[in-house]
Amino acid sequence: MGISYSEALLLIESVAKLHRALRRDNDAYIELENAVGRVVAEDIVSPEATPAVDTSAMDGYAIQSHKTAGASPQKPARFRVLGRIRAGEAPWAEDRELSDESFENDASPCIEIMTGGIFPAGFDACVKYEDTKTACRNRNGLASEILVGKPLLHNANKRLAGSDIAKGQVVVKAGTTLQSHHVLPLASLGIEAVPVVKDPGVAVYSTGDEFVASEPWLPRDTNTPYLISALLDMSVSAFSLGALSDDERQVYHGLEAALAEGHDMILTSGGVSKGRFDHVASVLGNLDGVHIVFHGVSMRPGHPVLFAYMAAGRDEAGNPRTIVPIFCLPGNPGAAAACFRFLVVPYLRILRSQPSEVPLIARLQQRPSAATATDSNMKASVNGHSHIDGVQPPPLDRFQHGVLMATEQGELVARPSEEQSPAKLGPYASASCWIHNKPLGSSKLDAGLVECYPISPGKGLFPCPWVR
Ligand SMILES: Nc1nc2c(c(=O)[nH]1)N[C@H]1C(S)=C(S)[C@@H](COP(=O)(O)OP(=O)(O)OC[C@H]3O[C@@H](n4cnc5c(N)ncnc54)[C@H](O)[C@@H]3O)O[C@H]1N2
Ligand code: MOO
């Protein structure tokens, strides 16, 4: 009958945490530009405050704002231009050569300044060119005196030193998957290399005679290409080990070889249910050092799923030196996909120090026919197990693919795909989310609300077409 999905997650978490602790030494620094897609291993802390100095946010004139108090178009404040500051120039020095113009009236000083120019000491605001009038020009035709027709606030159009990132601030948290937008603050701090988690290498086997041969009447292997691409989508290295036939000895030698090859994880699909040629569970039970954690989870699809690990070597404290987790996913492609998304992905996230995913909460748009069919299924059989033995099965978690949409009222709505059979793959082409229907009474959500996750594990954003 297996265990509940929440129990399975707890077991996965405990193995993954131990595995993570054993791999921590492999974290390394890599160049910022090459780190996009990688998971940050430890908090990245700002070594300094930015910007380093006060700069101008506009092209115009650095002035003392109090000199504009009471200014109006009829009674503008008058400034004489002492000089010019460009971006990239050293800070304005008091004794720098000033304009040789002689001024006939009692104007206040100002300095022409370009966006990004270092703000000169003693001036506290920048008046944009557009808000000034030129009163006099020098021999070169440049403004030597300007008029300002409205009051300016203290610090207007000025970027203050330290106003962006503070020294010691955590800029990117450990567990973040680095994306290009993170490069903006990191590059501004001069950070050229970042600490990243060593990505695991995952080996993938298909099982089944139907995938060893190639005949027109045989189905195509969909699970291995899917698993490889979903792993790559998460920036995890993935290798196909091909297909194993439904022969017990072949399965044994195939798994034994994969375990010896030093992969960080092994995924198989097929051969874990109750069929006469389903050898994966019995083979794993006979392999040295392999411990089966669970076989069977009360989830739909995917209930035959198996999770095991091989522990190798022991340190002085008795902890294994290496752990190789083995997820044996059910053969039906929809079941393999759901088990990957909701059992393997949580394991990989812990292994890479990523926080657990936070679902979007949406209103479930249930079709009347679907609700009736689900209810009757649930009554007849939970999880493929009938109640004839009188033992109550664990509560059932259901995972459906579908589309997540936002209404014009701003409400998120999850619409399950019409067809949810684990052998039908057409609906995946238009699905954008997984919908997690928790067992009755186990969800903290209001009735009618469900948790939704991106259909692709590596993407944090949902495509959200508007409902028309
Ligand atoms: N008596 C029972 N029979 C079945 C049960 C059960 O509880 N009692 N569970 C059903 C469920 S649910 C699933 S899911 C499947 C899983 O079975 P296996 O993991 O043993 O998978 P296979 O028997 O090898 O294959 C099942 C099905 O999936 C196709 N398949 C397998 N691998 C691939 C692949 N790489 N790419 C595409 N398709 C694949 C395979 O051809 C079969 O059609 O068991 C049910 N039976
Ligand atoms: O794992 Mo099966 O495909 O639940 O239906």
Coordinates of C-alpha atoms and ligand atoms in Angstrom, one line a residue:
M1 CA 0.0 0.0 0.0
G2 CA 3.0 2.3 0.5
I3 CA 3.3 5.5 2.5
S4 CA 1.7 8.9 2.2
Y5 CA 3.2 11.5 0.0
S6 CA 4.1 13.7 3.0
E7 CA 5.9 10.8 4.7
A8 CA 7.8 10.2 1.4
L9 CA 8.9 13.8 1.4
L10 CA 10.2 13.6 4.9
L11 CA 12.2 10.5 4.1
I12 CA 13.6 12.1 1.0
E13 CA 14.6 15.1 2.9
S14 CA 16.5 13.2 5.5
V15 CA 18.6 11.3 2.9
A16 CA 19.1 14.4 0.8
K17 CA 20.4 16.4 3.8
L18 CA 22.9 13.8 4.6
H19 CA 23.9 13.6 0.9
R20 CA 24.3 17.4 0.8
A21 CA 26.5 17.4 3.9
L22 CA 28.8 14.8 2.3
R23 CA 29.1 16.9 -0.9
R24 CA 29.7 20.4 0.6
D25 CA 33.5 20.2 0.0
N26 CA 32.8 20.3 -3.7
D27 CA 31.4 23.8 -3.7
A28 CA 33.7 26.2 -5.7
Y29 CA 34.0 29.8 -6.9
I30 CA 33.3 30.4 -10.6
E31 CA 33.4 33.5 -12.8
L32 CA 30.2 35.6 -12.5
E33 CA 29.4 35.5 -16.3
N34 CA 29.5 31.7 -16.2
A35 CA 27.5 31.3 -13.1
V36 CA 24.0 31.9 -14.5
G37 CA 21.9 28.8 -13.9
R38 CA 24.1 27.7 -11.0
V39 CA 23.0 27.6 -7.4
V40 CA 24.8 30.0 -5.0
A41 CA 26.4 28.0 -2.2
E42 CA 26.6 30.7 0.5
D43 CA 25.2 34.2 1.0
I44 CA 27.0 36.8 -1.1
V45 CA 27.7 39.7 1.1
S46 CA 28.4 43.2 -0.1
P47 CA 32.1 44.2 0.6
E48 CA 31.3 47.9 0.3
A49 CA 28.5 50.5 0.1
T50 CA 27.4 51.7 -3.3
P51 CA 27.6 54.2 -4.9
A52 CA 31.0 55.1 -3.5
V53 CA 30.4 58.8 -3.8
D54 CA 27.6 61.3 -4.3
T55 CA 26.9 61.7 -8.0
S56 CA 24.5 63.7 -10.2
A57 CA 21.3 61.9 -11.4
M58 CA 20.8 64.5 -14.2
D59 CA 22.6 66.7 -16.7
G60 CA 22.4 70.3 -15.4
Y61 CA 24.0 72.4 -12.7
A62 CA 25.0 71.6 -9.1
I63 CA 23.7 74.3 -6.9
Q64 CA 22.9 75.1 -3.3
S65 CA 19.2 74.4 -3.0
H66 CA 18.6 77.1 -0.4
K67 CA 19.5 79.8 -2.9
T68 CA 16.4 78.9 -4.8
A69 CA 14.0 79.5 -1.9
G70 CA 11.2 81.7 -3.1
A71 CA 12.3 81.6 -6.8
S72 CA 9.7 82.1 -9.4
P73 CA 9.6 82.8 -13.2
Q74 CA 9.1 86.4 -12.4
K75 CA 11.9 86.4 -9.7
P76 CA 14.3 83.7 -10.7
A77 CA 17.4 82.8 -8.7
R78 CA 20.6 83.7 -10.5
F79 CA 23.8 81.5 -10.6
R80 CA 27.2 82.0 -12.1
V81 CA 28.9 78.9 -13.6
L82 CA 32.3 78.2 -12.0
G83 CA 33.2 75.2 -14.2
R84 CA 32.2 71.9 -15.5
I85 CA 32.2 68.3 -14.2
R86 CA 32.0 65.3 -16.5
A87 CA 31.3 61.6 -15.5
G88 CA 34.5 59.9 -14.8
E89 CA 36.4 63.0 -13.8
A90 CA 38.2 63.1 -10.4
P91 CA 36.3 64.9 -7.6
W92 CA 36.0 68.7 -8.0
A93 CA 39.0 70.4 -6.4
E94 CA 38.3 73.8 -4.7
D95 CA 41.4 75.3 -6.3
R96 CA 40.6 74.2 -9.8
E97 CA 40.9 77.0 -12.3
L98 CA 37.6 78.8 -12.5
S99 CA 35.9 80.6 -15.4
D100 CA 37.7 83.8 -16.2
E101 CA 34.4 85.6 -16.8
S102 CA 33.8 88.7 -14.7
F103 CA 30.3 89.0 -13.3
E104 CA 28.5 92.2 -12.9
N105 CA 25.8 91.1 -10.5
D106 CA 25.7 89.2 -7.2
A107 CA 24.9 85.7 -8.4
S108 CA 25.4 82.5 -6.4
P109 CA 28.0 79.9 -7.6
C110 CA 27.0 76.7 -9.5
I111 CA 28.9 74.1 -11.4
E112 CA 27.7 72.5 -14.6
I113 CA 27.5 68.7 -14.0
M114 CA 26.8 65.7 -16.2
T115 CA 24.8 62.6 -15.1
G116 CA 27.2 60.4 -13.1
G117 CA 29.6 63.3 -12.4
I118 CA 30.9 63.3 -8.8
F119 CA 29.0 65.9 -6.9
P120 CA 31.2 68.8 -5.8
A121 CA 31.5 69.5 -2.1
G122 CA 29.3 72.4 -0.8
F123 CA 26.5 71.8 -3.4
D124 CA 23.5 69.8 -2.6
A125 CA 21.1 69.6 -5.6
C126 CA 21.2 69.5 -9.3
V127 CA 18.9 71.6 -11.4
K128 CA 18.2 70.1 -14.9
Y129 CA 19.2 72.1 -17.9
E130 CA 15.5 72.0 -18.9
D131 CA 14.6 73.9 -15.7
T132 CA 17.1 76.8 -16.3
K133 CA 17.4 79.8 -18.6
T134 CA 20.7 81.0 -19.9
A135 CA 21.3 84.6 -18.8
C136 CA 24.9 85.1 -20.1
R137 CA 27.3 83.2 -22.3
N138 CA 31.1 83.2 -22.3
R139 CA 33.4 83.6 -25.2
N140 CA 32.8 79.9 -26.2
G141 CA 29.1 80.3 -26.2
L142 CA 28.6 78.2 -23.1
A143 CA 26.3 79.4 -20.3
S144 CA 28.2 81.5 -17.8
E145 CA 25.1 82.6 -15.9
I146 CA 21.8 80.8 -15.5
L147 CA 18.4 81.6 -14.0
V148 CA 16.3 79.1 -12.0
G149 CA 12.6 79.9 -11.8
K150 CA 11.4 77.5 -9.1
P151 CA 12.6 76.2 -5.7
L152 CA 14.7 73.0 -5.6
L153 CA 14.6 70.5 -2.7
H154 CA 17.7 69.5 -0.8
N155 CA 19.3 66.5 -2.6
A156 CA 17.2 66.9 -5.7
N157 CA 18.6 64.9 -8.6
K158 CA 21.5 63.7 -6.6
R159 CA 22.5 60.0 -6.1
L160 CA 23.7 59.7 -2.5
A161 CA 26.7 57.7 -1.6
G162 CA 25.7 54.4 0.0
S163 CA 22.0 54.8 -1.0
D164 CA 22.0 51.6 -3.2
I165 CA 23.7 48.7 -1.5
A166 CA 24.9 48.8 2.1
K167 CA 28.2 47.3 3.2
G168 CA 27.6 43.9 4.7
Q169 CA 24.2 43.5 3.1
V170 CA 23.3 40.0 1.8
V171 CA 22.9 40.7 -1.9
V172 CA 22.2 37.2 -3.1
K173 CA 21.1 34.5 -0.6
A174 CA 22.5 31.0 -0.5
G175 CA 20.3 28.6 -2.5
T176 CA 19.4 31.2 -5.2
T177 CA 19.7 30.0 -8.7
L178 CA 21.7 32.8 -10.3
Q179 CA 20.0 34.6 -13.1
S180 CA 21.2 37.4 -15.3
H181 CA 19.4 40.1 -13.3
H182 CA 21.6 39.1 -10.3
V183 CA 24.6 40.1 -12.3
L184 CA 23.6 43.8 -12.1
P185 CA 24.1 44.3 -8.4
L186 CA 27.0 41.9 -8.2
A187 CA 28.9 43.5 -11.0
S188 CA 28.3 47.0 -9.4
L189 CA 30.1 45.7 -6.3
G190 CA 33.1 44.4 -8.4
I191 CA 32.3 40.8 -7.6
E192 CA 33.9 38.7 -10.3
A193 CA 33.5 35.2 -8.9
V194 CA 30.7 33.6 -6.9
P195 CA 30.5 30.5 -4.7
V196 CA 28.4 27.8 -6.4
V197 CA 27.2 24.4 -5.5
K198 CA 28.8 21.6 -7.5
D199 CA 26.0 20.4 -9.7
P200 CA 25.2 16.7 -9.4
G201 CA 25.5 14.4 -12.4
V202 CA 22.5 12.2 -12.8
A203 CA 22.4 9.0 -14.9
V204 CA 19.1 7.8 -16.4
Y205 CA 18.1 4.2 -17.4
S206 CA 14.9 3.2 -19.2
T207 CA 13.8 -0.3 -18.6
G208 CA 11.6 -2.6 -20.8
D209 CA 12.1 -5.0 -23.7
E210 CA 10.0 -2.6 -25.8
F211 CA 12.8 0.0 -25.6
V212 CA 15.7 -2.3 -26.4
A213 CA 14.5 -3.3 -29.8
S214 CA 13.2 -0.9 -32.4
E215 CA 10.2 -2.0 -34.4
P216 CA 7.4 0.1 -36.0
W217 CA 4.9 -1.4 -33.5
L218 CA 6.9 -0.6 -30.4
P219 CA 6.4 2.5 -28.4
R220 CA 9.1 5.1 -28.3
D221 CA 11.1 5.8 -25.1
T222 CA 9.7 9.1 -23.8
N223 CA 10.9 9.0 -20.2
T224 CA 14.6 9.2 -20.8
P225 CA 14.5 12.2 -23.2
Y226 CA 12.0 13.9 -20.8
L227 CA 14.1 13.2 -17.7
I228 CA 17.3 14.3 -19.4
S229 CA 15.7 17.6 -20.6
A230 CA 14.0 18.3 -17.3
L231 CA 17.4 17.8 -15.5
L232 CA 19.1 20.1 -18.0
D233 CA 16.3 22.6 -17.4
M234 CA 17.5 22.7 -13.8
S235 CA 21.1 23.0 -14.9
V236 CA 21.8 19.5 -13.6
S237 CA 24.2 17.3 -15.8
A238 CA 22.3 14.3 -17.1
F239 CA 23.5 11.2 -18.9
S240 CA 21.4 8.5 -20.6
L241 CA 22.6 5.0 -19.9
G242 CA 20.3 3.6 -22.5
A243 CA 17.6 0.9 -21.9
L244 CA 17.7 -2.3 -19.9
S245 CA 15.7 -5.3 -21.1
D246 CA 13.2 -6.9 -18.7
D247 CA 15.7 -9.6 -17.8
E248 CA 16.6 -9.8 -14.1
R249 CA 20.3 -10.4 -14.7
Q250 CA 20.5 -7.5 -17.1
V251 CA 18.8 -5.2 -14.7
Y252 CA 21.1 -6.4 -11.9
H253 CA 24.3 -5.8 -13.9
G254 CA 23.1 -2.6 -15.3
L255 CA 22.3 -1.1 -11.9
E256 CA 25.5 -2.5 -10.4
A257 CA 27.5 -0.9 -13.1
A258 CA 25.7 2.4 -12.8
L259 CA 26.3 2.4 -9.1
A260 CA 30.0 1.8 -9.6
E261 CA 30.4 4.7 -12.1
G262 CA 30.3 7.5 -9.5
H263 CA 27.1 9.2 -10.6
D264 CA 25.5 11.5 -8.0
M265 CA 22.1 10.0 -8.6
I266 CA 20.5 7.3 -10.7
L267 CA 17.0 7.5 -12.2
T268 CA 15.2 4.5 -13.8
S269 CA 11.8 4.3 -15.2
G270 CA 9.6 1.2 -15.6
G271 CA 9.7 -2.2 -14.1
V272 CA 8.7 -1.2 -10.5
S273 CA 5.1 -2.3 -10.4
K274 CA 3.5 -5.7 -10.0
G275 CA 4.1 -7.2 -13.5
R276 CA 5.9 -10.6 -13.9
F277 CA 8.8 -8.7 -15.6
D278 CA 9.1 -5.9 -13.1
H279 CA 12.5 -6.7 -11.6
V280 CA 13.8 -3.4 -10.4
A281 CA 12.7 -3.6 -6.8
S282 CA 13.9 -7.2 -6.2
V283 CA 17.2 -6.5 -7.9
L284 CA 17.9 -3.4 -5.7
G285 CA 17.0 -5.5 -2.7
N286 CA 19.9 -7.9 -3.6
L287 CA 22.5 -5.3 -4.4
D288 CA 25.2 -4.8 -1.8
G289 CA 25.0 -1.6 0.2
V290 CA 21.6 -0.6 -1.3
H291 CA 18.8 0.3 1.2
I292 CA 15.2 0.6 0.0
V293 CA 13.7 3.6 1.7
F294 CA 10.1 3.2 0.3
H295 CA 8.3 1.3 -2.4
G296 CA 4.9 2.7 -3.1
V297 CA 3.5 6.2 -2.3
S298 CA -0.1 7.1 -2.0
M299 CA 0.0 9.5 -4.9
R300 CA -1.7 9.6 -8.3
P301 CA -0.2 9.1 -10.7
G302 CA 3.0 7.4 -9.6
H303 CA 2.0 5.1 -6.8
P304 CA 4.5 2.3 -7.7
V305 CA 7.5 4.6 -7.3
L306 CA 10.6 3.4 -5.4
F307 CA 13.3 5.3 -3.6
A308 CA 16.5 3.7 -2.4
Y309 CA 20.1 4.7 -1.8
M310 CA 23.5 3.1 -1.8
A311 CA 25.8 4.1 1.0
A312 CA 29.4 3.4 0.5
G313 CA 32.4 3.7 2.9
R314 CA 32.2 4.7 6.5
D315 CA 34.0 7.5 8.4
E316 CA 35.1 7.2 12.1
A317 CA 31.6 8.4 13.2
G318 CA 30.0 5.7 11.2
N319 CA 28.5 8.0 8.5
P320 CA 28.7 6.9 4.9
R321 CA 31.4 8.6 2.8
T322 CA 29.2 8.6 -0.3
I323 CA 25.5 8.3 -1.0
V324 CA 24.0 7.5 -4.3
P325 CA 20.2 8.0 -4.3
I326 CA 18.2 5.8 -6.7
F327 CA 14.8 6.9 -7.8
C328 CA 12.9 4.2 -9.7
L329 CA 10.0 5.9 -11.4
P330 CA 6.9 4.1 -12.7
G331 CA 6.9 3.4 -16.4
N332 CA 3.8 5.2 -17.5
P333 CA 5.2 8.5 -18.7
G334 CA 2.8 10.7 -16.8
A335 CA 3.6 8.9 -13.6
A336 CA 7.3 9.2 -14.3
A337 CA 6.9 12.9 -14.9
A338 CA 4.8 13.5 -11.7
C339 CA 7.2 11.5 -9.6
F340 CA 10.2 13.4 -11.0
R341 CA 8.5 16.7 -10.4
F342 CA 7.3 16.0 -6.9
L343 CA 9.9 13.6 -5.5
V344 CA 13.1 13.9 -7.4
V345 CA 13.0 17.7 -7.8
P346 CA 12.6 18.2 -4.0
Y347 CA 15.6 15.9 -3.4
L348 CA 17.7 17.8 -5.9
R349 CA 16.7 21.1 -4.4
I350 CA 17.9 20.0 -1.0
L351 CA 21.1 18.5 -2.5
R352 CA 21.8 21.9 -4.1
S353 CA 20.9 23.9 -1.0
Q354 CA 17.9 25.5 -2.7
P355 CA 14.9 26.4 -0.6
S356 CA 11.7 24.5 -1.1
E357 CA 9.5 25.7 -3.9
V358 CA 6.7 28.1 -2.9
P359 CA 3.6 27.3 -4.9
L360 CA 1.2 29.8 -6.3
I361 CA -2.3 29.4 -4.9
A362 CA -5.0 29.4 -7.4
R363 CA -8.8 28.7 -7.6
L364 CA -9.4 25.3 -9.1
Q365 CA -11.6 25.5 -12.2
Q366 CA -13.1 22.0 -12.0
R367 CA -15.2 20.7 -14.8
P368 CA -18.5 19.2 -13.4
S369 CA -17.7 15.9 -15.2
A370 CA -14.2 15.7 -13.7
A371 CA -15.5 16.2 -10.2
T372 CA -18.0 13.4 -10.5
A373 CA -15.5 11.0 -12.1
T374 CA -12.9 11.7 -9.4
D375 CA -15.4 11.1 -6.6
S376 CA -16.5 7.8 -8.0
N377 CA -12.9 6.7 -8.6
M378 CA -12.0 7.6 -5.1
K379 CA -14.8 5.6 -3.7
A380 CA -14.0 2.5 -5.8
S381 CA -10.3 2.5 -5.2
V382 CA -7.7 4.7 -3.7
N383 CA -4.5 4.5 -5.4
G384 CA -5.2 1.3 -7.2
H385 CA -5.7 -0.5 -3.9
S386 CA -9.1 -1.9 -3.2
H387 CA -10.3 -1.9 0.4
I388 CA -11.0 -5.6 0.5
D389 CA -8.4 -6.2 3.1
G390 CA -10.2 -3.7 5.4
V391 CA -7.0 -1.6 5.9
Q392 CA -7.5 2.1 5.4
P393 CA -5.0 3.3 2.7
P394 CA -2.9 6.4 3.4
P395 CA -4.5 9.7 2.2
L396 CA -4.1 10.3 -1.5
D397 CA -2.2 13.2 -3.1
R398 CA -3.2 13.9 -6.7
F399 CA -1.1 15.7 -9.2
Q400 CA -2.7 17.0 -12.4
H401 CA -1.2 19.0 -15.3
G402 CA -3.1 22.0 -16.5
V403 CA -3.0 25.7 -17.3
L404 CA -2.6 28.5 -14.9
M405 CA -4.3 31.8 -15.9
A406 CA -5.0 35.2 -14.4
T407 CA -8.5 36.6 -14.8
E408 CA -9.0 40.3 -15.6
Q409 CA -10.0 40.6 -11.9
G410 CA -6.5 39.5 -11.0
E411 CA -7.4 36.1 -9.6
L412 CA -5.3 33.1 -10.5
V413 CA -7.2 30.1 -11.9
A414 CA -5.9 26.6 -12.4
R415 CA -7.6 24.6 -15.1
P416 CA -6.6 20.9 -15.2
S417 CA -6.1 19.4 -18.6
E418 CA -9.2 17.6 -19.8
E419 CA -7.3 14.3 -20.1
Q420 CA -5.2 13.2 -17.1
S421 CA -4.3 9.6 -18.1
P422 CA -0.7 8.8 -17.2
A423 CA -0.2 7.3 -20.7
K424 CA -1.6 10.3 -22.7
L425 CA 1.1 12.9 -23.5
G426 CA -0.7 15.3 -25.9
P427 CA -1.9 17.6 -23.1
Y428 CA 1.7 18.2 -21.9
A429 CA 2.2 20.3 -25.1
S430 CA -0.1 23.0 -23.8
A431 CA 0.2 22.6 -20.0
S432 CA 1.9 25.4 -18.0
C433 CA 1.5 24.0 -14.4
W434 CA 1.2 21.1 -12.1
I435 CA -1.7 21.2 -9.7
H436 CA -1.3 19.5 -6.3
N437 CA -4.6 18.4 -4.9
K438 CA -3.9 17.5 -1.3
P439 CA -5.9 14.8 0.6
L440 CA -9.2 16.0 2.1
G441 CA -8.6 17.7 5.4
S442 CA -4.8 18.0 5.1
S443 CA -4.7 21.3 3.3
K444 CA -4.7 24.7 5.1
L445 CA -6.2 26.3 2.0
D446 CA -9.8 27.4 1.7
A447 CA -12.0 25.0 -0.2
G448 CA -11.6 25.3 -4.0
L449 CA -8.0 26.6 -3.7
V450 CA -5.0 24.5 -4.9
E451 CA -1.2 24.7 -5.0
C452 CA 0.3 25.2 -8.4
Y453 CA 3.9 24.7 -9.6
P454 CA 5.6 25.5 -12.9
I455 CA 5.4 22.5 -15.2
S456 CA 9.1 22.8 -15.9
P457 CA 11.2 22.5 -12.8
G458 CA 13.9 24.9 -13.8
K459 CA 11.7 27.9 -14.5
G460 CA 10.5 30.1 -11.7
L461 CA 8.0 32.0 -13.8
F462 CA 4.6 30.9 -15.1
P463 CA 3.4 31.9 -18.5
C464 CA 0.0 33.5 -17.6
P465 CA -2.2 34.2 -20.5
W466 CA -5.2 36.3 -19.7
V467 CA -8.6 34.6 -19.6
R468 CA -10.8 36.0 -22.4
Ligands
LIG1 N1 -1.5 -5.2 -11.1 C1 -1.1 -3.9 -11.2 N2 -0.7 -3.4 -12.3 C2 -0.3 -2.1 -12.4 C3 -0.3 -1.3 -11.3 C4 -0.7 -1.9 -10.0 O1 -0.8 -1.3 -9.0 N3 -1.1 -3.2 -10.1 N4 0.1 0.0 -11.4 C5 0.0 0.6 -12.7 C6 0.6 1.9 -12.7 S1 -0.2 3.1 -11.8 C7 1.7 2.1 -13.4 S2 2.3 3.7 -13.4 C8 2.5 1.1 -14.1 C9 3.9 1.2 -13.7 O2 4.5 0.0 -14.0 P1 6.1 -0.2 -14.2 O3 6.8 0.8 -13.5 O4 6.3 -1.6 -13.8 O5 6.3 0.1 -15.7 P2 6.2 -0.9 -16.9 O6 5.3 -2.1 -16.6 O7 7.6 -1.3 -17.2 O8 5.6 0.0 -18.0 C10 4.3 0.5 -17.8 C11 4.0 1.3 -19.1 O9 4.8 2.4 -19.3 C12 5.5 2.3 -20.5 N5 6.9 2.8 -20.4 C13 7.8 2.3 -19.6 N6 9.0 2.9 -19.7 C14 8.8 3.8 -20.7 C15 9.6 4.8 -21.3 N7 10.9 4.9 -21.0 N8 9.0 5.6 -22.2 C16 7.8 5.5 -22.6 N9 6.9 4.6 -22.0 C17 7.4 3.8 -21.1 C18 5.5 0.8 -20.9 O10 5.7 0.6 -22.3 C19 4.1 0.4 -20.4 O11 3.1 0.7 -21.3 O12 2.0 -0.1 -13.8 C20 0.5 -0.3 -13.8 N10 0.2 -1.6 -13.6
MOO2 O1 1.7 5.6 -11.7 MO1 0.3 5.1 -12.6 O2 0.7 5.7 -14.1 O3 -0.4 6.0 -11.2 O4 -1.2 5.5 -13.2

